[in-house]
Every structure is written in structure tokens, then in C-alpha cells.
């Protein structure tokens, strides 16, 4: 409990699956989520090197499985059904993010009185 798994803006090299316990994800000193067993965190690291968007701290005694990019790719090759489920999940996340961004764009357009609404 209290151990830091990773910090915001660290270079990401691994994803993590929570096997037991709970992790608090913190963004700008505010807890944004608490996740538990079975949750994959840091999944973008499995696709490419990036920076961590949050800090992850163990909320209680926690066990995580560290997954390398190489292991992830091998798993996708050996288990195509798993690859399809992951692709579906990523597709849903991108669609949700796109919808949220469209909502933000519309609110900003209304706040700005429509100025610049022709810009993309």
C-alpha cells in the first residue's frame, strides 16, 4: 500500500494487469479512478512507447503482472480471439473519445458565439 507503480509523464514500457488489490490513478493531484483485479492499466504502452497520462499508486497491498510490448504482441499472434476482443475495446474507446471531443467542440463553439465555427 502506498507504493507508486508509475508517475505521470514517465516513459511507458509496460502495461500492468492488477491480480489482487487496488490501484488509484491520479491526474493532477486528483484521484481520477480506483481500479481493481482484472484491470489492465497502461495499455497504451503495449502499442507504442508513450508517456504515462496519470500516476498509479497502490491503494492497498496489491499484486500486478507486468506485461511487456513483446509479450503482448506474441499473445496477440498466438490468440487471435483475444486480439479481436482487444481491438473491439480499443475501437470503442476511440469512438467514445471522439464523441466526447465533439461535445467539447460544440460547447466551445456555443461559448464563443459561433466565432471560428468554420475552423476544424
CSV table of C-alpha atoms in Angstrom, one decimal:
chain,number,residue,atom,x,y,z
A,1,UNK,CA,0.0,0.0,0.0
A,2,UNK,CA,1.3,3.5,-0.9
A,3,UNK,CA,3.9,2.2,-3.4
A,4,UNK,CA,4.0,4.1,-6.7
A,5,UNK,CA,3.7,1.9,-9.8
A,6,UNK,CA,4.4,4.7,-12.2
A,7,UNK,CA,4.3,8.5,-12.3
A,8,UNK,CA,2.6,10.9,-14.7
A,9,UNK,CA,4.9,11.7,-17.7
A,10,UNK,CA,7.2,8.7,-17.1
A,11,UNK,CA,8.1,6.9,-20.3
A,12,UNK,CA,5.9,3.8,-20.6
A,13,UNK,CA,7.5,0.5,-21.3
A,14,UNK,CA,4.9,-2.0,-19.8
A,15,UNK,CA,1.2,-2.5,-19.2
A,16,UNK,CA,0.1,-3.9,-15.9
A,17,UNK,CA,-2.8,-6.3,-15.0
A,18,UNK,CA,-4.0,-6.0,-11.4
A,19,UNK,CA,-4.1,-9.5,-10.0
A,20,UNK,CA,-5.1,-8.5,-6.5
A,21,UNK,CA,-5.6,-5.3,-4.6
A,22,UNK,CA,-6.4,-1.8,-5.9
A,23,UNK,CA,-4.6,1.0,-7.7
A,24,UNK,CA,-5.6,4.7,-7.5
A,25,UNK,CA,-5.0,6.6,-10.8
A,26,UNK,CA,-4.1,10.2,-10.1
A,27,UNK,CA,-4.3,13.1,-12.6
A,28,UNK,CA,-3.0,16.5,-11.5
A,29,UNK,CA,-3.2,15.6,-7.8
A,30,UNK,CA,-6.8,14.4,-8.1
A,31,UNK,CA,-7.8,10.7,-7.9
A,32,UNK,CA,-9.4,10.0,-11.3
A,33,UNK,CA,-10.2,6.3,-10.8
A,34,UNK,CA,-9.7,3.4,-8.5
A,35,UNK,CA,-9.2,0.1,-10.3
A,36,UNK,CA,-9.1,-3.5,-9.1
A,37,UNK,CA,-8.4,-7.1,-10.0
A,38,UNK,CA,-8.6,-7.9,-13.7
A,39,UNK,CA,-8.0,-4.3,-14.8
A,40,UNK,CA,-5.4,-3.6,-17.5
A,41,UNK,CA,-3.7,-0.3,-16.9
A,42,UNK,CA,-1.1,1.4,-19.0
A,43,UNK,CA,-2.3,-0.4,-22.1
A,44,UNK,CA,-1.1,2.3,-24.5
A,45,UNK,CA,2.5,1.2,-23.6
A,46,UNK,CA,1.6,-2.2,-25.2
A,47,UNK,CA,1.1,-0.5,-28.5
A,48,UNK,CA,3.9,2.1,-28.6
A,49,UNK,CA,6.3,4.0,-26.4
A,50,UNK,CA,4.4,6.9,-24.9
A,51,UNK,CA,4.3,8.9,-21.6
A,52,UNK,CA,2.1,8.0,-18.7
A,53,UNK,CA,-1.0,10.2,-18.5
A,54,UNK,CA,-1.5,9.5,-14.8
A,55,UNK,CA,0.3,8.4,-11.6
A,56,UNK,CA,-0.6,5.0,-10.3
A,57,UNK,CA,-0.4,4.3,-6.6
A,58,UNK,CA,-1.3,1.1,-4.7
A,59,UNK,CA,-4.3,1.8,-2.5
A,60,UNK,CA,-3.8,-1.4,-0.5
A,61,UNK,CA,-1.4,-4.3,-0.7
A,62,UNK,CA,-1.5,-5.1,-4.5
A,63,UNK,CA,-0.1,-7.6,-6.9
A,64,UNK,CA,0.3,-6.7,-10.5
A,65,UNK,CA,1.5,-8.6,-13.5
A,66,UNK,CA,3.9,-6.6,-15.7
A,67,UNK,CA,3.3,-7.2,-19.5
A,68,UNK,CA,5.9,-6.2,-22.0
A,69,UNK,CA,5.2,-5.0,-25.5
A,70,UNK,CA,6.9,-8.1,-26.9
A,71,UNK,CA,4.8,-10.4,-24.7
A,72,UNK,CA,1.6,-8.6,-25.7
A,73,UNK,CA,2.4,-8.9,-29.4
A,74,UNK,CA,3.2,-12.6,-29.1
A,75,UNK,CA,-0.1,-13.1,-27.2
A,76,UNK,CA,-2.0,-11.4,-30.0
A,77,UNK,CA,-0.4,-13.6,-32.6
A,78,UNK,CA,-1.0,-16.8,-30.6
A,79,UNK,CA,-4.5,-16.0,-29.5
A,80,UNK,CA,-6.4,-14.3,-32.3
A,81,UNK,CA,-9.7,-14.3,-30.4
A,82,UNK,CA,-8.0,-12.2,-27.7
A,83,UNK,CA,-6.6,-9.9,-30.3
A,84,UNK,CA,-10.2,-9.3,-31.7
A,85,UNK,CA,-11.6,-8.5,-28.2
A,86,UNK,CA,-8.8,-6.1,-27.6
A,87,UNK,CA,-9.3,-4.4,-31.0
A,88,UNK,CA,-13.0,-4.1,-30.2
A,89,UNK,CA,-12.3,-2.5,-26.8
A,90,UNK,CA,-9.8,0.0,-28.4
A,91,UNK,CA,-12.3,0.8,-31.1
A,92,UNK,CA,-15.0,1.6,-28.5
A,93,UNK,CA,-12.6,3.8,-26.5
A,94,UNK,CA,-11.7,5.8,-29.6
A,95,UNK,CA,-15.4,6.2,-30.5
A,96,UNK,CA,-16.2,7.4,-27.0
A,97,UNK,CA,-13.3,9.8,-27.0
A,98,UNK,CA,-14.3,11.1,-30.4
A,99,UNK,CA,-17.9,11.7,-29.2
A,100,UNK,CA,-16.6,13.5,-26.1
A,101,UNK,CA,-14.3,15.7,-28.2
A,102,UNK,CA,-17.2,16.6,-30.5
A,103,UNK,CA,-19.3,17.6,-27.4
A,104,UNK,CA,-16.4,19.8,-26.2
A,105,UNK,CA,-16.1,21.4,-29.6
A,106,UNK,CA,-19.8,22.1,-29.6
A,107,UNK,CA,-19.7,23.7,-26.1
A,108,UNK,CA,-16.7,25.8,-27.1
A,109,UNK,CA,-18.5,26.9,-30.3
A,110,UNK,CA,-21.5,28.0,-28.2
A,111,UNK,CA,-19.4,29.8,-25.7
A,112,UNK,CA,-17.5,31.6,-28.5
A,113,UNK,CA,-20.8,32.7,-30.0
A,114,UNK,CA,-20.1,30.7,-33.1
A,115,UNK,CA,-16.9,32.6,-33.9
A,116,UNK,CA,-14.5,30.5,-35.7
A,117,UNK,CA,-17.0,27.7,-36.2
A,118,UNK,CA,-15.9,27.2,-39.7
A,119,UNK,CA,-12.4,26.1,-38.5
A,120,UNK,CA,-11.7,22.5,-38.0
